[in-house]
mmCIF file of C-alpha atoms in Angstrom:
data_model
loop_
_atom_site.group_PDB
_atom_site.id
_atom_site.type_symbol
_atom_site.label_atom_id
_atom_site.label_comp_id
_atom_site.label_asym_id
_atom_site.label_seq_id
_atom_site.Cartn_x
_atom_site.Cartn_y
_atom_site.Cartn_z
ATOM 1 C CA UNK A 9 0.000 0.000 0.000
ATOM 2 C CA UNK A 10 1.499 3.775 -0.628
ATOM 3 C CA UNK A 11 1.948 5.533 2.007
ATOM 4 C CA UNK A 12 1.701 9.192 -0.097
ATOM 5 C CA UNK A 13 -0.688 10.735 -1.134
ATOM 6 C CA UNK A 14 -2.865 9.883 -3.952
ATOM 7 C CA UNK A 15 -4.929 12.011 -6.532
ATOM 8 C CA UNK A 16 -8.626 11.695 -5.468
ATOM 9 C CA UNK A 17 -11.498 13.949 -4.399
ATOM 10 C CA UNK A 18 -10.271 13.118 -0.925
ATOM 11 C CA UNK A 19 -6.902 15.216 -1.403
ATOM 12 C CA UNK A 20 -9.058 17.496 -3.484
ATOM 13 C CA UNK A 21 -11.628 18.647 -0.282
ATOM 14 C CA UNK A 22 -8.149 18.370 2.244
ATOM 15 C CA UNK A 23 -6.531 20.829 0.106
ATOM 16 C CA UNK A 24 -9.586 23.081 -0.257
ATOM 17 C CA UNK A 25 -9.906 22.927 3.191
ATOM 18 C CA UNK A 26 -6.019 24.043 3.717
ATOM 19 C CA UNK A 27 -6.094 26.979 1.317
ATOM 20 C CA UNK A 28 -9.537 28.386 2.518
ATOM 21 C CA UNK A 29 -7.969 28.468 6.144
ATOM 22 C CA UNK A 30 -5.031 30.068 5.099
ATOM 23 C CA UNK A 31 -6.918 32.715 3.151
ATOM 24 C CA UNK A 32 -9.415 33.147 6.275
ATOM 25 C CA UNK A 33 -6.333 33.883 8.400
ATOM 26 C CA UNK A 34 -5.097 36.339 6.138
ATOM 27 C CA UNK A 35 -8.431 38.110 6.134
ATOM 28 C CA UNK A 36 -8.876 37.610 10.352
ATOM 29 C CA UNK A 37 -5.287 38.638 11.023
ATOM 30 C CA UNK A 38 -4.741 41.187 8.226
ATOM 31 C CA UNK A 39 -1.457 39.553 6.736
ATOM 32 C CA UNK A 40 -2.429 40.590 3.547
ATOM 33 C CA UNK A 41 -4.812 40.360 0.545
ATOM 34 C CA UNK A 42 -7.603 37.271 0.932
ATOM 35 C CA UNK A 43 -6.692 36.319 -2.458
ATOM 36 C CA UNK A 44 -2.953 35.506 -1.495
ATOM 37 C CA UNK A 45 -3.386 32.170 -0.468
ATOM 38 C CA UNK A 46 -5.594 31.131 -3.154
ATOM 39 C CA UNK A 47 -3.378 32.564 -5.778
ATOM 40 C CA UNK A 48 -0.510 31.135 -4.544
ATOM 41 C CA UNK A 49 -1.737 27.476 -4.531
ATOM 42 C CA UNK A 50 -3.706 27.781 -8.205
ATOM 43 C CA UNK A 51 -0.408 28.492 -9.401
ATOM 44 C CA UNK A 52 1.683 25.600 -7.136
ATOM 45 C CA UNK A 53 -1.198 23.095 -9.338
ATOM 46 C CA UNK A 54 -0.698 24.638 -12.372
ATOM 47 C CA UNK A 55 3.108 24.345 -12.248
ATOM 48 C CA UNK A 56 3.437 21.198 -10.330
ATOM 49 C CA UNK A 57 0.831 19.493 -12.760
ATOM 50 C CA UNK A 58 3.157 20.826 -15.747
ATOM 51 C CA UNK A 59 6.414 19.693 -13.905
ATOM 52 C CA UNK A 60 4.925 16.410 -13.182
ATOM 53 C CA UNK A 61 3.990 15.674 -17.167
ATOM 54 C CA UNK A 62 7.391 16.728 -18.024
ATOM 55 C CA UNK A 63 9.044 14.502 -15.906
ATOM 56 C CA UNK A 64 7.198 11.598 -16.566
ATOM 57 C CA UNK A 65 8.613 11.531 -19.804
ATOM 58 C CA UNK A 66 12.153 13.618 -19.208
ATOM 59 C CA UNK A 67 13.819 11.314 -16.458
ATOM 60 C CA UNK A 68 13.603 8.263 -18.473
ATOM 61 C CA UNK A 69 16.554 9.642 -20.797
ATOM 62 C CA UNK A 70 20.132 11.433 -19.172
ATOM 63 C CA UNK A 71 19.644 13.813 -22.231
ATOM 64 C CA UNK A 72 16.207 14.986 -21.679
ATOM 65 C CA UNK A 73 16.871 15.244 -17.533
ATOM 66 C CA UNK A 74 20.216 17.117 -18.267
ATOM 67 C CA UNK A 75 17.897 19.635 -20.628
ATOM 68 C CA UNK A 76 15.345 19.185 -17.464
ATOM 69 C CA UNK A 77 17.896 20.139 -14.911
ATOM 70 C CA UNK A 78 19.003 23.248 -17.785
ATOM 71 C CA UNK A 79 15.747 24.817 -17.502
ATOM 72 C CA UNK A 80 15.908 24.808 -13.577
ATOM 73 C CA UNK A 81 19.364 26.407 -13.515
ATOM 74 C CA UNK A 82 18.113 29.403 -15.929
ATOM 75 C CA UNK A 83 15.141 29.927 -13.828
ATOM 76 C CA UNK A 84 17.443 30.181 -10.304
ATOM 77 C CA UNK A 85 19.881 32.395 -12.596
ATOM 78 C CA UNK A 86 16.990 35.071 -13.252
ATOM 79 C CA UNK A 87 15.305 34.459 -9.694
ATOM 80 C CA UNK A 88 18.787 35.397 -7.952
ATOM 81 C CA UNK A 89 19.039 38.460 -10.505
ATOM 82 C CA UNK A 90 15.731 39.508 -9.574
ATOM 83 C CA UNK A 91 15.823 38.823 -5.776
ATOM 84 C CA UNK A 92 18.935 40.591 -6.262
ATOM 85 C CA UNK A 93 17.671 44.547 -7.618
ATOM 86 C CA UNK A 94 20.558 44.703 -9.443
ATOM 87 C CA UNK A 95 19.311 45.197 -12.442
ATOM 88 C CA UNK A 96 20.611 44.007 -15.648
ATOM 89 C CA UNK A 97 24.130 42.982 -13.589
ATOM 90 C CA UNK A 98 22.758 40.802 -11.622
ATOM 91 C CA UNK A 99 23.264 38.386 -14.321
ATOM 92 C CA UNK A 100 26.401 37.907 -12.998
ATOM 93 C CA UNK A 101 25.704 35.592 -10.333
ATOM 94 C CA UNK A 102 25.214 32.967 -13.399
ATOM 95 C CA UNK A 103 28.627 32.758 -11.990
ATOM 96 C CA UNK A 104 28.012 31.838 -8.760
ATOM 97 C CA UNK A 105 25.508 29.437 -8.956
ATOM 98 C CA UNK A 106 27.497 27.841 -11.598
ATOM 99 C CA UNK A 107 30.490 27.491 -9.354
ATOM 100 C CA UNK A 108 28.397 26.360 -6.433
ATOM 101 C CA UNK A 109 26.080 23.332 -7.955
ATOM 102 C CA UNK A 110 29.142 22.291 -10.057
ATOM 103 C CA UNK A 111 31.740 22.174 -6.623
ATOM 104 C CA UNK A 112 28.827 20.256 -5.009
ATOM 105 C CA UNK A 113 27.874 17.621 -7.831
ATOM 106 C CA UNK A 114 31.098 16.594 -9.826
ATOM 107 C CA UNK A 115 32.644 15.228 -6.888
ATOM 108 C CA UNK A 116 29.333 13.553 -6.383
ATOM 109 C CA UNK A 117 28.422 11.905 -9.892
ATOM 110 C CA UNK A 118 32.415 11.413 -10.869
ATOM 111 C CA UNK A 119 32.292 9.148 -7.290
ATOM 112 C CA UNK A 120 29.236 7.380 -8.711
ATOM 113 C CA UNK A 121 27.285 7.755 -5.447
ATOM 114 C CA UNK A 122 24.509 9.610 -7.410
ATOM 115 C CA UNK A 123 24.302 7.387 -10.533
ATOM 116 C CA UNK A 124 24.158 9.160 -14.186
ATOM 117 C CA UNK A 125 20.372 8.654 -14.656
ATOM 118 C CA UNK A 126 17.763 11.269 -14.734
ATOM 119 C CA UNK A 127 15.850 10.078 -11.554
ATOM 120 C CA UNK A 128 18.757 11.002 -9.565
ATOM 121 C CA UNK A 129 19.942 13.606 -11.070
ATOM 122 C CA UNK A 130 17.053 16.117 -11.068
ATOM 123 C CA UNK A 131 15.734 15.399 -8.167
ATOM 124 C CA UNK A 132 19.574 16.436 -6.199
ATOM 125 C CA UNK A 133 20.706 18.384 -8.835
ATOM 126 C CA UNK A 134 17.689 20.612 -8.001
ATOM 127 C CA UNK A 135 18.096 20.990 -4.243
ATOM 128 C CA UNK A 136 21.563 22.010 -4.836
ATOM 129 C CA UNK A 137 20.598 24.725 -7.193
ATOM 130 C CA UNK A 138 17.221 25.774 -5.284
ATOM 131 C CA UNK A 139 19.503 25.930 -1.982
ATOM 132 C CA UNK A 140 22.415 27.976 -4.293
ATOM 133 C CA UNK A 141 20.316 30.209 -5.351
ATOM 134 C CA UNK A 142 18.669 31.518 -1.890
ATOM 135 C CA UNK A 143 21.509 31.889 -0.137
ATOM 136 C CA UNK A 144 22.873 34.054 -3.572
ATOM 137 C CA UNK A 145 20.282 36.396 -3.927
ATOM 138 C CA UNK A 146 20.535 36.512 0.385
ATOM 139 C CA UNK A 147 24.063 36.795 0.213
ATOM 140 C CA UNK A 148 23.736 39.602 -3.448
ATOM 141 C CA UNK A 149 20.668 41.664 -1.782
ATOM 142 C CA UNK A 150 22.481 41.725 1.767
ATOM 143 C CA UNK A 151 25.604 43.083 0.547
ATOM 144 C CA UNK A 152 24.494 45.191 -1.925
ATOM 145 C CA UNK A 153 22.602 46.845 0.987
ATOM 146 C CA UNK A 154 25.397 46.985 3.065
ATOM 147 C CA UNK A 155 27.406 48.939 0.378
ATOM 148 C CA UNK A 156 24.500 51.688 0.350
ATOM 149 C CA UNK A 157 24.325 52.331 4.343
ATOM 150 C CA UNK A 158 27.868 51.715 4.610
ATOM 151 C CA UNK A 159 29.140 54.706 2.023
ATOM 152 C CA UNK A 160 31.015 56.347 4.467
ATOM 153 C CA UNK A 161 33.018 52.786 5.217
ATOM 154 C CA UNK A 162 33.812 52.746 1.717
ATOM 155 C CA UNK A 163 35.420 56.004 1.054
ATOM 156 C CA UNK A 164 37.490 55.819 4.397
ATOM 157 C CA UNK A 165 38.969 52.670 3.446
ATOM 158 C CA UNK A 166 39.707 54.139 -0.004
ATOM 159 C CA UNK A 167 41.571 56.945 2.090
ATOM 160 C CA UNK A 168 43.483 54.838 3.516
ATOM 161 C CA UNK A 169 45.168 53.728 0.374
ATOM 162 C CA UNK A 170 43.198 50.509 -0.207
ATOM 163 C CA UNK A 171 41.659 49.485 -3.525
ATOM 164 C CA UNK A 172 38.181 49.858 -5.118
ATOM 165 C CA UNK A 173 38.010 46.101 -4.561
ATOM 166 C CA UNK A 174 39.964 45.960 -1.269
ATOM 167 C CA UNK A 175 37.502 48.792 -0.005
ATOM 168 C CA UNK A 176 33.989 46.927 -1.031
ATOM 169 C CA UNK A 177 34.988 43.495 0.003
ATOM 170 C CA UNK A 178 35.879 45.029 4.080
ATOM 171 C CA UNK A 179 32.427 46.370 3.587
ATOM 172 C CA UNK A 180 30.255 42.983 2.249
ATOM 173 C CA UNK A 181 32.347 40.540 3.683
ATOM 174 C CA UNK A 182 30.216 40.579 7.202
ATOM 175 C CA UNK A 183 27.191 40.106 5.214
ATOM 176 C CA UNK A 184 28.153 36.883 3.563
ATOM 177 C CA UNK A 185 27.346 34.801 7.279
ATOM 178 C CA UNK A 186 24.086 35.937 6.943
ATOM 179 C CA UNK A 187 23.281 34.426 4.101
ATOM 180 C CA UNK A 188 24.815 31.378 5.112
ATOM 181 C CA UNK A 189 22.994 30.871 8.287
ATOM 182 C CA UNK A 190 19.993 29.179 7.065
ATOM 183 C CA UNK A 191 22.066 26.609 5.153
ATOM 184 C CA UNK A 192 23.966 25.709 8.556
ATOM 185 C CA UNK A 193 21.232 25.805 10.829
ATOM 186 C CA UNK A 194 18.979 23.150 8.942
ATOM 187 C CA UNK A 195 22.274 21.152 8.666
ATOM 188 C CA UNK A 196 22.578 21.457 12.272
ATOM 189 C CA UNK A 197 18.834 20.521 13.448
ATOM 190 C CA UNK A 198 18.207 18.013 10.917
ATOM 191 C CA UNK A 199 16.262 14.888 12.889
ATOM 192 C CA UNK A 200 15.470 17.573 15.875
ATOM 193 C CA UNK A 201 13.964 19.882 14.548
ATOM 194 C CA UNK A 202 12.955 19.028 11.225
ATOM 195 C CA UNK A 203 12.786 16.311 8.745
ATOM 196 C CA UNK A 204 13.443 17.655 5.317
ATOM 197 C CA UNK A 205 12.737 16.461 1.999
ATOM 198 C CA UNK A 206 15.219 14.146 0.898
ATOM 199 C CA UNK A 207 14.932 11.943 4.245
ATOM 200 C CA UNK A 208 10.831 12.253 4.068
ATOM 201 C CA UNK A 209 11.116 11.412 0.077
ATOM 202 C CA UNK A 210 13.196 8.219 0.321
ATOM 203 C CA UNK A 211 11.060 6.951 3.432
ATOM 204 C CA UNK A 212 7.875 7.619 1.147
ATOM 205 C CA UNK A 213 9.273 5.689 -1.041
ATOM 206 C CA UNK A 214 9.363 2.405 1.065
ATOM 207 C CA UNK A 215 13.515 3.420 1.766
ATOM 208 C CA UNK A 216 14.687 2.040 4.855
ATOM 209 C CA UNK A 217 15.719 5.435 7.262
ATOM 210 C CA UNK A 218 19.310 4.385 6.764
ATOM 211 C CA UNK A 219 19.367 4.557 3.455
ATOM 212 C CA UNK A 220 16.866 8.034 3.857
ATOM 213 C CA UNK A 221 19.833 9.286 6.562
ATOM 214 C CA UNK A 222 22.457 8.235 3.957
ATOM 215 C CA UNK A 223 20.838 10.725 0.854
ATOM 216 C CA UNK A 224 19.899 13.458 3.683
ATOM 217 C CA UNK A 225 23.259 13.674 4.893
ATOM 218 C CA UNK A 226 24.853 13.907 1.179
ATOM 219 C CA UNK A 227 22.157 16.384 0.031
ATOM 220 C CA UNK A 228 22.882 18.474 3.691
ATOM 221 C CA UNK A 229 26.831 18.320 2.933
ATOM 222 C CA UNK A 230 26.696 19.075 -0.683
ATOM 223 C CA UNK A 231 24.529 22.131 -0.094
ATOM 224 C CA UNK A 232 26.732 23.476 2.463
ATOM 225 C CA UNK A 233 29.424 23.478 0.081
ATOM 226 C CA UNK A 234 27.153 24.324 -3.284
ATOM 227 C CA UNK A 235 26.228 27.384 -0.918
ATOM 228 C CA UNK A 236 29.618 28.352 0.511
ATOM 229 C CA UNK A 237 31.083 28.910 -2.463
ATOM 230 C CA UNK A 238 28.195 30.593 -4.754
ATOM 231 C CA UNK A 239 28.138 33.226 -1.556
ATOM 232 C CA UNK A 240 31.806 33.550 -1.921
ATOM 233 C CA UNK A 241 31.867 34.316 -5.637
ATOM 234 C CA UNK A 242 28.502 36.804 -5.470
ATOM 235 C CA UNK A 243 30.880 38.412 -2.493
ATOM 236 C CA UNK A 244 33.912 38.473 -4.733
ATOM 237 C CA UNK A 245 31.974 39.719 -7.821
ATOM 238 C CA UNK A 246 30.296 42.281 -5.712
ATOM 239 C CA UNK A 247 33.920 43.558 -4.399
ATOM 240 C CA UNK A 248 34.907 43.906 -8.068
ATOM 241 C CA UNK A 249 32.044 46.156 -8.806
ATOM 242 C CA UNK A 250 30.632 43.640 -11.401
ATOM 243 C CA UNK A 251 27.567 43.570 -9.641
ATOM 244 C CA UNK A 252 25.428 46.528 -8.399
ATOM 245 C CA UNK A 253 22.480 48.136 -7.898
ATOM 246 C CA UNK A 254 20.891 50.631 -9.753
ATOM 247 C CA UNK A 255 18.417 53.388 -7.764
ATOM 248 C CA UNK A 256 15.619 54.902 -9.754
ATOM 249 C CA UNK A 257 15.965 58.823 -8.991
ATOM 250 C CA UNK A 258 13.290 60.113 -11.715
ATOM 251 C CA UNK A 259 12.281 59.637 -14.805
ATOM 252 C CA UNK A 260 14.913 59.834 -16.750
ATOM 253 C CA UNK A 261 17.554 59.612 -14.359
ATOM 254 C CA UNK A 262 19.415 56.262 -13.008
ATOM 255 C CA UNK A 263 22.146 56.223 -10.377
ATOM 256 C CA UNK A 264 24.209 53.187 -9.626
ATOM 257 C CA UNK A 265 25.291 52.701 -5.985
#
C-alpha cells in the first residue's frame, strides 16, 4: 500500500480545506490580501501538474533530464538576478551558482554515489541549485545593501590607500554569514527539529531510514558546500564592482550605488 498521497477527491476537499484556512487567516489577522493564499496554490497546481507531465517523460533519458535540470538552472539564474535589484548585472551571479552546484555535484556523480540517470539527477541536482540560489540572492541583496548604508566605510577605506576592490569586500564581507545561516542551521537541526525532503522522500518511497539518513546527509553536505562557495563568488563579484544596484531617482535619471 502507498503511504503518499494519492490524486482523489479526498486530497481534493483536504486541500480546499487548507487553502480556505489560510486565506481566512489572512483576512482575520490582516497579513495581507484574501486572495494571497488562493493565488498562490492555483499556481503551485498549475506548475506542479506541468512539472509532473514533463518529468514523466524527461527522467527516463540522461539527455532529456540534463535539458530538465538546464531549464531549472536558468530559472534560479533570473530568480537570484531579480531577488537581487541589481538590475541588468545581476546576471552575474550565473557565476556563482554555476560554481556552487558544479563544486557540489562533480565530486558527487564522478564518485558514482549519485548514478548518471535522470531520476537522480534532477531530483539532487535541483536541491543544490534551489539551496544555491537563496543563499545568492541573500548573500547579493544583503551586501548590496550593506554597500548603500555603509558609504562612508567605503570612502574611508579608499583613504586609507586601499583598492576599489579591497575597499567593497571590508564592507560585504560581514554580510556573507548571513546568508549562510539558514544553510547551517537546517544542517545542524536536521532529525530535531525538522525532517526535510530528501529523508521524508526516500522513506515515502518504502527506503529504509538508513538509506533516507544516507541521501539526507549527502544532500545536507553538498549544499553546504554548493552554498559556501556561490556566496563567496557573489561576495567576490560584488567587491569587483561587477555587480550593483541601480536606484531609480526620476524619470529619466538612473544612479548606480
Amino acid at each position: 500500500m502507498s503511504t503518499v498521497a494519492t490524486p482523489g477527491v479526498g486530497l481534493a476537499i483536504v486541500c480546499v480545506v487548507l487553502v480556505a484556512g489560510a486565506a481566512v487567516v489572512y483576512r482575520v489577522a490582516r497579513l495581507g490580501p484574501v486572495r494571497t493564499a488562493p493565488a498562490a496554490a492555483a499556481r503551485a497546481i498549475v506548475q506542479l501538474a506541468a512539472v509532473a507531465s514533463v518529468l514523466a517523460v524527461a527522467l527516463a533519458h540522461l539527455w532529456s533530464a540534463l535539458l530538465v535540470l538546464l531549464v531549472m538552472f536558468v530559472a534560479a539564474v533570473v530568480t537570484a538576478a531579480r531577488r537581487s535589484a541589481a538590475g541588468w548585472s545581476g546576471a552575474w551571479l550565473v557565476l556563482s551558482l554555476s560554481a556552487g552546484a558544479i563544486a557540489a555535484l562533480l565530486p558527487m556523480l564522478v564518485s558514482g554515489v549519485v548514478p548518471m540517470t535522470g531520476v537522480a539527477v534532477v531530483p539532487v541536482g535541483g536541491i543544490i541549485l534551489g539551496g544555491s540560489m537563496t543563499a545568492t540572492s541573500l548573500a547579493a541583496r544583503r551586501a548590496l545593501d550593506a554597500l548603500r548604508i555603509g558609504h562612508g566605510e567605503f570612502e574611508a577605506a579608499l583613504s586609507l590607500g586601499f583598492t576599489d576592490r579591497d575597499a567593497r569586500w571590508e564592507v560585504v564581507i560581514r554580510t556573507a554569514g548571513d546568508a549562510l545561516l539558514p544553510g547551517v542551521d537546517q544542517t545542524r537541526t536536521v532529525g530535531l527539529v525538522t525532517l526535510p525532503g530528501a529523508f521524508v522522500g526516500v522513506l515515502l518511497a518504502s527506503g529504509s531510514a538508513v538509506q533516507a539518513a544516507a541521501v539526507q546527509v549527502l544532500v545536507l553536505l553538498g549544499l553546504l558546500l554548493a552554498q559556501s562557495v556561490a556566496v563567496a563568488v557573489t561576495v567576490e563579484l560584488i567587491s569587483r564592482g561587477w555587480i550593483q544596484r541601480i536606484t531609480v531617482l526620476s524619470t529619466d535619471r538612473k544612479a548606480i550605488v
